[in-house]
Amino acid sequence: MKAAVLREVGKPLQIEDVSIGKPGPREVLIRTKAAGVCHSDLHFVEGSYSHPLPAVLGHESAGIVEAVGSEVRTVKVGDHVITCLNPYCGHCEVCLTGHMNLCISPETKRGKGEEPRLFREDLSGPNGERTGDTKMAQFLNLSSFAEMMLVHEHACVAIRKDMPFDRAALIGCSVMTGVGSVVHTSNVRPGETVAVIGCGGVGLATINGAAIAGAGRIIAIDRVPAKLELAKTFGATDVIDAGAVDDVAKAVVELTSGGVQHSFEAIGLKATAEASFKMLRRGGTANVIGMIPVGTKIELHGVDFLGERRIQGSYMGSNRFPVDMPRLVDAYMAGKLKLDELISRRIRLEEVNSAFDELKRGELARSVIVFD
Ligand SMILES: [Zn+2]
Ligand SMILES: [Zn+2]
């Protein structure tokens, strides 16, 4: 099958022929129909996060179940599915206490002695015969930039078949992350005030989630005026152009006469993470969603904790994805969740590098790779 491979940090992805294994007892083979190009992929291309290489990237996808292993019970052949990059075992401490998004049980992956899920056949014998295959690392348990995916059954969920694949794919990462941060991680209640820093795919989904949750004031913050305009259609009641004010946190505190109850950092920078805490009113909660580069430290004023201000991480929207994702599909079909506006371009797998270039330029863009 064709797949987009990262061989070296900082280099473009290469389209290569990659082989995929047969489903093990609890595994599912999925024909990929759509895969979003997410900022997190770019973090690994640029090296601010590291991953074993070569790797097939991609982690925001939807497809059709092609084959299932002998013990699979959650999906069947022909099901339309959304994937999730955090597979869960279902019986460890975090799974049993309702935090399945934090499960790191090794049983959802293939172990060291087992055949890799993805590999490249090595036909370099003297007469072109197969010698030793090269392992290709699976990215975030999925590797969606490929015509097929082989995943644990707890890394996907079946959805209704009238849901378009390109929009379903977005629910697999950015939309779950944004909406989940509002409704699960920070538990926004009707009428509360919210600020969102960064209006890319995740930030817009966060704004949309806050609107669905019934937040009162929703303040969108970005440097790109076009993104702020789009934020309004997602439910922002106020916008702040970060390029036009000296101090974003101060602007939010002034606008809200004391700060917000919930803030969401959806970029992944030291300065914006610190600002997310500074803009809280007493008792408020800051949620860091963005991927802050490894090694970066965040500095806060200790005295602010006296006002019971909190700062916390939010990973994949603290999801319970087998329940959440089908609900998000229903919310889209009912016209409550906005997905159409998030997609700026539908591209072929071969065009994946151009999508990264757009992300790097900070453009209003979320490209979705579509497969026939
Ligand atoms: Zn993502
Ligand atoms: Zn678990």
Short mmCIF file of C-alpha atoms and ligand atoms in Angstrom, two decimals:
data_model
loop_
_atom_site.label_atom_id
_atom_site.label_comp_id
_atom_site.label_asym_id
_atom_site.label_seq_id
_atom_site.Cartn_x
_atom_site.Cartn_y
_atom_site.Cartn_z
CA MET A 1 0.00 0.00 0.00
CA LYS A 2 0.98 3.64 -0.42
CA ALA A 3 1.98 5.50 2.73
CA ALA A 4 3.61 8.83 3.66
CA VAL A 5 6.80 8.09 5.57
CA LEU A 6 8.95 10.31 7.79
CA ARG A 7 12.53 9.06 7.45
CA GLU A 8 14.41 12.05 8.83
CA VAL A 9 13.39 14.97 11.06
CA GLY A 10 13.04 18.21 9.10
CA LYS A 11 12.68 16.45 5.74
CA PRO A 12 9.49 16.14 3.65
CA LEU A 13 7.48 12.93 3.94
CA GLN A 14 8.11 10.39 1.19
CA ILE A 15 5.38 8.36 -0.48
CA GLU A 16 6.53 4.74 -0.28
CA ASP A 17 5.23 1.22 -0.72
CA VAL A 18 4.70 -0.12 2.78
CA SER A 19 3.44 -3.56 3.81
CA ILE A 20 0.85 -4.11 6.51
CA GLY A 21 0.37 -7.21 8.69
CA LYS A 22 -2.70 -9.40 9.15
CA PRO A 23 -4.99 -8.66 12.10
CA GLY A 24 -4.00 -10.38 15.34
CA PRO A 25 -6.80 -11.69 17.62
CA ARG A 26 -7.79 -8.23 18.91
CA GLU A 27 -6.79 -6.18 15.87
CA VAL A 28 -8.76 -4.50 13.10
CA LEU A 29 -7.69 -3.80 9.53
CA ILE A 30 -9.21 -0.54 8.29
CA ARG A 31 -9.35 0.86 4.75
CA THR A 32 -8.53 4.54 5.26
CA LYS A 33 -11.08 6.92 3.70
CA ALA A 34 -9.93 10.26 5.12
CA ALA A 35 -7.07 11.58 7.24
CA GLY A 36 -6.68 15.10 8.61
CA VAL A 37 -3.28 16.77 8.60
CA CYS A 38 -2.87 17.95 12.18
CA HIS A 39 -0.39 20.25 13.88
CA SER A 40 0.78 17.34 16.04
CA ASP A 41 2.11 15.57 12.94
CA LEU A 42 4.12 18.71 12.22
CA HIS A 43 5.63 18.70 15.74
CA PHE A 44 7.18 15.32 14.97
CA VAL A 45 8.31 16.36 11.47
CA GLU A 46 10.01 19.40 12.98
CA GLY A 47 11.49 17.44 15.88
CA SER A 48 10.00 19.33 18.85
CA TYR A 49 8.74 15.84 19.80
CA SER A 50 10.60 12.69 18.89
CA HIS A 51 9.43 9.32 17.54
CA PRO A 52 11.23 6.20 16.29
CA LEU A 53 11.87 6.46 12.53
CA PRO A 54 11.11 5.59 9.82
CA ALA A 55 7.46 6.11 10.69
CA VAL A 56 4.19 6.39 8.78
CA LEU A 57 2.60 9.58 10.16
CA GLY A 58 -1.08 10.54 10.48
CA HIS A 59 -3.45 10.15 13.45
CA GLU A 60 -6.82 11.78 12.65
CA SER A 61 -8.81 9.43 10.49
CA ALA A 62 -11.92 7.56 9.47
CA GLY A 63 -12.39 4.48 7.32
CA ILE A 64 -14.15 1.17 6.70
CA VAL A 65 -13.38 -2.08 8.55
CA GLU A 66 -11.88 -4.52 6.08
CA ALA A 67 -11.03 -7.46 8.37
CA VAL A 68 -11.12 -8.27 12.07
CA GLY A 69 -9.18 -10.64 14.32
CA SER A 70 -10.73 -13.77 15.88
CA GLU A 71 -11.55 -12.12 19.24
CA VAL A 72 -12.72 -8.70 18.13
CA ARG A 73 -16.12 -7.82 19.59
CA THR A 74 -16.48 -4.06 19.22
CA VAL A 75 -16.58 -3.66 15.42
CA LYS A 76 -17.32 -5.86 12.39
CA VAL A 77 -16.37 -5.96 8.72
CA GLY A 78 -18.06 -3.16 6.78
CA ASP A 79 -18.46 -0.85 9.79
CA HIS A 80 -17.61 2.79 9.26
CA VAL A 81 -15.22 3.83 12.00
CA ILE A 82 -13.40 6.81 13.47
CA THR A 83 -9.97 6.01 14.90
CA CYS A 84 -8.58 7.27 18.19
CA LEU A 85 -4.88 7.61 18.96
CA ASN A 86 -5.35 6.61 22.57
CA PRO A 87 -6.33 2.93 22.64
CA TYR A 88 -7.45 1.69 26.07
CA CYS A 89 -7.10 -1.73 27.69
CA GLY A 90 -10.32 -1.46 29.70
CA HIS A 91 -9.08 -2.94 32.97
CA CYS A 92 -6.14 -0.90 34.32
CA GLU A 93 -6.36 1.72 37.06
CA VAL A 94 -6.94 4.72 34.76
CA CYS A 95 -9.43 2.84 32.57
CA LEU A 96 -11.46 1.68 35.58
CA THR A 97 -11.54 5.13 37.14
CA GLY A 98 -12.89 6.84 34.03
CA HIS A 99 -9.65 8.20 32.56
CA MET A 100 -9.22 5.80 29.66
CA ASN A 101 -7.57 8.51 27.56
CA LEU A 102 -4.55 8.12 29.87
CA CYS A 103 -4.21 4.33 29.41
CA ILE A 104 -0.69 3.31 28.42
CA SER A 105 -1.12 -0.44 28.74
CA PRO A 106 1.29 -2.21 26.37
CA GLU A 107 -1.33 -4.81 25.49
CA THR A 108 -2.91 -2.56 22.85
CA LYS A 109 0.39 -2.53 20.93
CA ARG A 110 2.52 -5.26 19.43
CA GLY A 111 5.44 -6.27 21.64
CA LYS A 112 9.13 -6.36 20.81
CA GLY A 113 9.24 -10.04 19.79
CA GLU A 114 6.14 -9.80 17.59
CA GLU A 115 6.02 -8.95 13.89
CA PRO A 116 5.57 -5.21 13.38
CA ARG A 117 2.21 -3.98 12.11
CA LEU A 118 3.98 -1.97 9.40
CA PHE A 119 7.13 -2.92 7.56
CA ARG A 120 8.93 -2.58 4.28
CA GLU A 121 9.76 -5.75 2.42
CA ASP A 122 13.45 -6.06 1.74
CA LEU A 123 13.97 -7.73 -1.63
CA SER A 124 17.69 -7.13 -1.72
CA GLY A 125 18.80 -10.80 -1.98
CA PRO A 126 21.17 -11.69 -4.84
CA ASN A 127 18.24 -12.72 -7.05
CA GLY A 128 15.80 -10.18 -5.72
CA GLU A 129 14.49 -12.52 -3.04
CA ARG A 130 13.07 -11.36 0.28
CA THR A 131 15.73 -11.13 2.98
CA GLY A 132 15.07 -9.17 6.20
CA ASP A 133 12.15 -6.73 6.34
CA THR A 134 12.58 -3.22 7.77
CA LYS A 135 10.22 -2.26 10.55
CA MET A 136 8.26 0.95 10.00
CA ALA A 137 7.16 2.55 13.27
CA GLN A 138 3.43 3.00 13.76
CA PHE A 139 2.70 6.62 14.67
CA LEU A 140 0.46 7.17 17.70
CA ASN A 141 -0.95 3.64 17.35
CA LEU A 142 -2.56 4.50 14.00
CA SER A 143 -0.42 5.73 11.05
CA SER A 144 -3.29 7.23 9.07
CA PHE A 145 -1.32 8.61 6.12
CA ALA A 146 -1.66 5.23 4.43
CA GLU A 147 -4.24 3.37 2.41
CA MET A 148 -4.77 0.88 5.25
CA MET A 149 -4.42 0.92 9.04
CA LEU A 150 -3.93 -2.02 11.40
CA VAL A 151 -5.04 -1.05 14.90
CA HIS A 152 -6.17 -2.50 18.22
CA GLU A 153 -9.96 -2.87 18.36
CA HIS A 154 -9.96 -0.29 21.17
CA ALA A 155 -8.44 2.30 18.83
CA CYS A 156 -11.59 2.76 16.75
CA VAL A 157 -15.34 3.09 17.15
CA ALA A 158 -18.20 2.40 14.73
CA ILE A 159 -20.33 5.36 13.65
CA ARG A 160 -23.52 5.83 11.64
CA LYS A 161 -23.06 5.30 7.92
CA ASP A 162 -24.63 8.55 6.74
CA MET A 163 -21.71 10.50 8.27
CA PRO A 164 -19.24 11.78 5.61
CA PHE A 165 -15.73 10.35 6.14
CA ASP A 166 -13.77 13.60 5.70
CA ARG A 167 -15.67 15.29 8.51
CA ALA A 168 -15.71 12.13 10.64
CA ALA A 169 -11.91 12.07 10.49
CA LEU A 170 -11.67 15.46 12.23
CA ILE A 171 -13.58 14.08 15.21
CA GLY A 172 -10.74 11.58 15.61
CA CYS A 173 -8.32 14.19 16.98
CA SER A 174 -8.83 17.96 16.81
CA VAL A 175 -12.57 18.06 17.44
CA MET A 176 -12.53 15.48 20.25
CA THR A 177 -9.59 17.33 21.79
CA GLY A 178 -11.27 20.74 21.67
CA VAL A 179 -14.83 19.80 22.62
CA GLY A 180 -13.62 17.29 25.23
CA SER A 181 -11.39 19.86 26.93
CA VAL A 182 -14.50 21.98 27.53
CA VAL A 183 -17.03 19.35 28.57
CA HIS A 184 -14.76 16.80 30.28
CA THR A 185 -11.44 18.33 31.37
CA SER A 186 -12.71 21.71 32.54
CA ASN A 187 -16.42 20.91 32.95
CA VAL A 188 -17.70 24.25 31.67
CA ARG A 189 -21.18 25.03 33.04
CA PRO A 190 -23.88 27.12 31.33
CA GLY A 191 -23.25 30.84 31.66
CA GLU A 192 -19.56 30.60 32.59
CA THR A 193 -16.92 32.68 30.80
CA VAL A 194 -14.34 31.08 28.54
CA ALA A 195 -11.22 32.29 26.71
CA VAL A 196 -9.51 30.30 23.95
CA ILE A 197 -5.95 31.15 22.86
CA GLY A 198 -5.28 29.99 19.30
CA CYS A 199 -7.99 29.56 16.67
CA GLY A 200 -6.63 26.69 14.58
CA GLY A 201 -8.58 23.41 14.27
CA VAL A 202 -8.41 22.58 17.99
CA GLY A 203 -9.11 26.14 19.13
CA LEU A 204 -12.16 26.47 16.88
CA ALA A 205 -13.46 23.11 18.14
CA THR A 206 -12.93 24.36 21.70
CA ILE A 207 -14.96 27.49 20.94
CA ASN A 208 -17.66 25.35 19.35
CA GLY A 209 -17.65 23.06 22.41
CA ALA A 210 -18.02 26.04 24.74
CA ALA A 211 -20.99 27.28 22.71
CA ILE A 212 -22.61 23.83 22.82
CA ALA A 213 -21.97 23.66 26.59
CA GLY A 214 -23.85 26.95 27.01
CA ALA A 215 -20.93 29.15 28.05
CA GLY A 216 -21.83 32.82 28.46
CA ARG A 217 -19.01 34.87 27.10
CA ILE A 218 -16.55 33.11 24.77
CA ILE A 219 -13.41 35.11 23.98
CA ALA A 220 -11.33 34.03 20.98
CA ILE A 221 -7.67 35.10 20.78
CA ASP A 222 -5.42 34.84 17.72
CA ARG A 223 -3.00 36.89 15.62
CA VAL A 224 -4.73 36.15 12.29
CA PRO A 225 -7.80 38.37 11.75
CA ALA A 226 -9.39 35.85 9.35
CA LYS A 227 -9.24 33.19 12.09
CA LEU A 228 -10.97 35.55 14.51
CA GLU A 229 -13.75 36.10 11.96
CA LEU A 230 -14.16 32.33 11.65
CA ALA A 231 -14.13 32.03 15.46
CA LYS A 232 -17.29 34.14 15.56
CA THR A 233 -19.12 31.66 13.36
CA PHE A 234 -18.07 28.92 15.79
CA GLY A 235 -19.61 30.78 18.72
CA ALA A 236 -17.08 33.36 19.93
CA THR A 237 -18.86 36.37 21.47
CA ASP A 238 -15.70 38.51 21.69
CA VAL A 239 -12.38 38.44 19.86
CA ILE A 240 -8.93 39.78 20.73
CA ASP A 241 -6.31 40.31 18.04
CA ALA A 242 -3.17 39.27 19.90
CA GLY A 243 -1.07 41.28 17.47
CA ALA A 244 -2.88 44.49 18.41
CA VAL A 245 -2.56 44.38 22.23
CA ASP A 246 0.56 44.43 24.45
CA ASP A 247 -0.70 41.95 27.00
CA VAL A 248 -3.36 39.41 26.06
CA ALA A 249 -4.04 38.34 29.65
CA LYS A 250 -4.57 41.93 30.73
CA ALA A 251 -6.94 42.51 27.81
CA VAL A 252 -9.04 39.50 28.89
CA VAL A 253 -9.09 40.62 32.54
CA GLU A 254 -10.27 44.09 31.50
CA LEU A 255 -12.86 42.76 29.07
CA THR A 256 -14.37 40.48 31.73
CA SER A 257 -13.89 42.75 34.76
CA GLY A 258 -11.63 40.31 36.58
CA GLY A 259 -10.83 37.37 34.31
CA VAL A 260 -12.46 34.20 32.94
CA GLN A 261 -13.60 31.02 34.69
CA HIS A 262 -12.01 28.76 32.07
CA SER A 263 -9.13 29.37 29.70
CA PHE A 264 -7.79 27.05 27.01
CA GLU A 265 -4.32 27.23 25.49
CA ALA A 266 -4.47 25.63 22.03
CA ILE A 267 -1.09 26.58 20.58
CA GLY A 268 1.64 25.02 22.72
CA LEU A 269 3.90 27.94 23.71
CA LYS A 270 5.38 29.05 27.02
CA ALA A 271 4.08 32.62 26.71
CA THR A 272 0.50 31.61 25.88
CA ALA A 273 0.42 28.89 28.57
CA GLU A 274 1.47 31.51 31.13
CA ALA A 275 -1.08 33.97 29.74
CA SER A 276 -3.82 31.34 30.06
CA PHE A 277 -3.19 31.28 33.84
CA LYS A 278 -2.87 35.05 34.20
CA MET A 279 -6.27 35.67 32.61
CA LEU A 280 -8.19 33.62 35.21
CA ARG A 281 -10.55 35.10 37.71
CA ARG A 282 -10.43 33.76 41.28
CA GLY A 283 -11.37 30.05 41.26
CA GLY A 284 -10.72 29.79 37.51
CA THR A 285 -9.09 26.92 35.65
CA ALA A 286 -6.53 27.11 32.86
CA ASN A 287 -6.31 24.14 30.48
CA VAL A 288 -3.17 23.54 28.44
CA ILE A 289 -4.11 21.60 25.30
CA GLY A 290 -1.25 22.66 23.03
CA MET A 291 1.89 20.57 22.73
CA ILE A 292 4.58 22.63 24.47
CA PRO A 293 8.03 21.64 23.14
CA VAL A 294 9.91 19.11 25.29
CA GLY A 295 12.25 20.88 27.73
CA THR A 296 10.23 24.11 27.95
CA LYS A 297 9.37 25.30 31.48
CA ILE A 298 6.28 27.32 32.43
CA GLU A 299 6.61 30.10 35.05
CA LEU A 300 3.69 31.30 37.18
CA HIS A 301 3.28 33.72 40.06
CA GLY A 302 2.80 31.61 43.22
CA VAL A 303 0.56 34.17 44.87
CA ASP A 304 -2.11 33.54 42.24
CA PHE A 305 -2.76 30.11 43.78
CA LEU A 306 -4.22 31.85 46.85
CA GLY A 307 -7.21 32.70 44.69
CA GLU A 308 -7.66 28.94 44.01
CA ARG A 309 -6.63 29.36 40.40
CA ARG A 310 -5.73 26.08 38.76
CA ILE A 311 -3.74 25.07 35.72
CA GLN A 312 -4.03 21.59 34.26
CA GLY A 313 -3.25 19.58 31.17
CA SER A 314 -5.93 18.31 28.81
CA TYR A 315 -5.03 15.30 26.71
CA MET A 316 -7.29 14.32 23.79
CA GLY A 317 -10.16 16.08 25.54
CA SER A 318 -10.12 13.62 28.48
CA ASN A 319 -12.21 11.49 26.13
CA ARG A 320 -14.25 8.34 26.59
CA PHE A 321 -14.14 8.10 22.82
CA PRO A 322 -16.36 5.04 22.16
CA VAL A 323 -19.19 7.03 23.78
CA ASP A 324 -18.11 10.55 22.81
CA MET A 325 -17.32 10.19 19.12
CA PRO A 326 -20.69 8.75 18.02
CA ARG A 327 -22.34 11.55 20.03
CA LEU A 328 -20.23 14.14 18.24
CA VAL A 329 -21.30 12.59 14.93
CA ASP A 330 -24.94 12.99 16.01
CA ALA A 331 -24.23 16.59 17.04
CA TYR A 332 -22.84 17.30 13.55
CA MET A 333 -25.77 15.62 11.81
CA ALA A 334 -28.14 17.67 13.99
CA GLY A 335 -26.41 20.90 12.93
CA LYS A 336 -24.94 21.66 16.36
CA LEU A 337 -21.30 20.74 15.78
CA LYS A 338 -19.49 22.64 13.04
CA LEU A 339 -17.15 20.59 10.88
CA ASP A 340 -17.67 21.80 7.29
CA GLU A 341 -15.99 25.14 8.08
CA LEU A 342 -12.88 23.42 9.48
CA ILE A 343 -11.87 21.86 6.17
CA SER A 344 -10.12 24.25 3.83
CA ARG A 345 -8.78 21.74 1.33
CA ARG A 346 -9.24 18.11 0.32
CA ILE A 347 -5.99 16.69 -1.02
CA ARG A 348 -4.39 13.47 -2.26
CA LEU A 349 -1.84 11.58 -0.16
CA GLU A 350 0.91 12.80 -2.50
CA GLU A 351 0.14 16.42 -1.54
CA VAL A 352 0.69 15.93 2.20
CA ASN A 353 3.83 18.08 2.35
CA SER A 354 1.99 21.09 0.94
CA ALA A 355 -0.46 20.78 3.83
CA PHE A 356 2.46 21.01 6.29
CA ASP A 357 3.73 24.13 4.51
CA GLU A 358 0.34 25.76 5.05
CA LEU A 359 0.33 24.83 8.73
CA LYS A 360 3.82 26.28 9.13
CA ARG A 361 2.68 29.56 7.63
CA GLY A 362 -0.11 29.67 10.23
CA GLU A 363 -2.72 29.95 7.53
CA LEU A 364 -6.37 29.36 7.97
CA ALA A 365 -6.11 25.81 6.82
CA ARG A 366 -6.92 22.28 7.67
CA SER A 367 -6.28 19.89 4.85
CA VAL A 368 -7.90 16.48 4.79
CA ILE A 369 -6.37 13.70 2.72
CA VAL A 370 -9.08 11.74 0.96
CA PHE A 371 -8.62 8.21 -0.38
CA ASP A 372 -10.75 6.57 -3.08
ZN ZN B 1 -3.96 15.72 16.06
ZN ZN B 2 -6.11 0.74 30.54
#
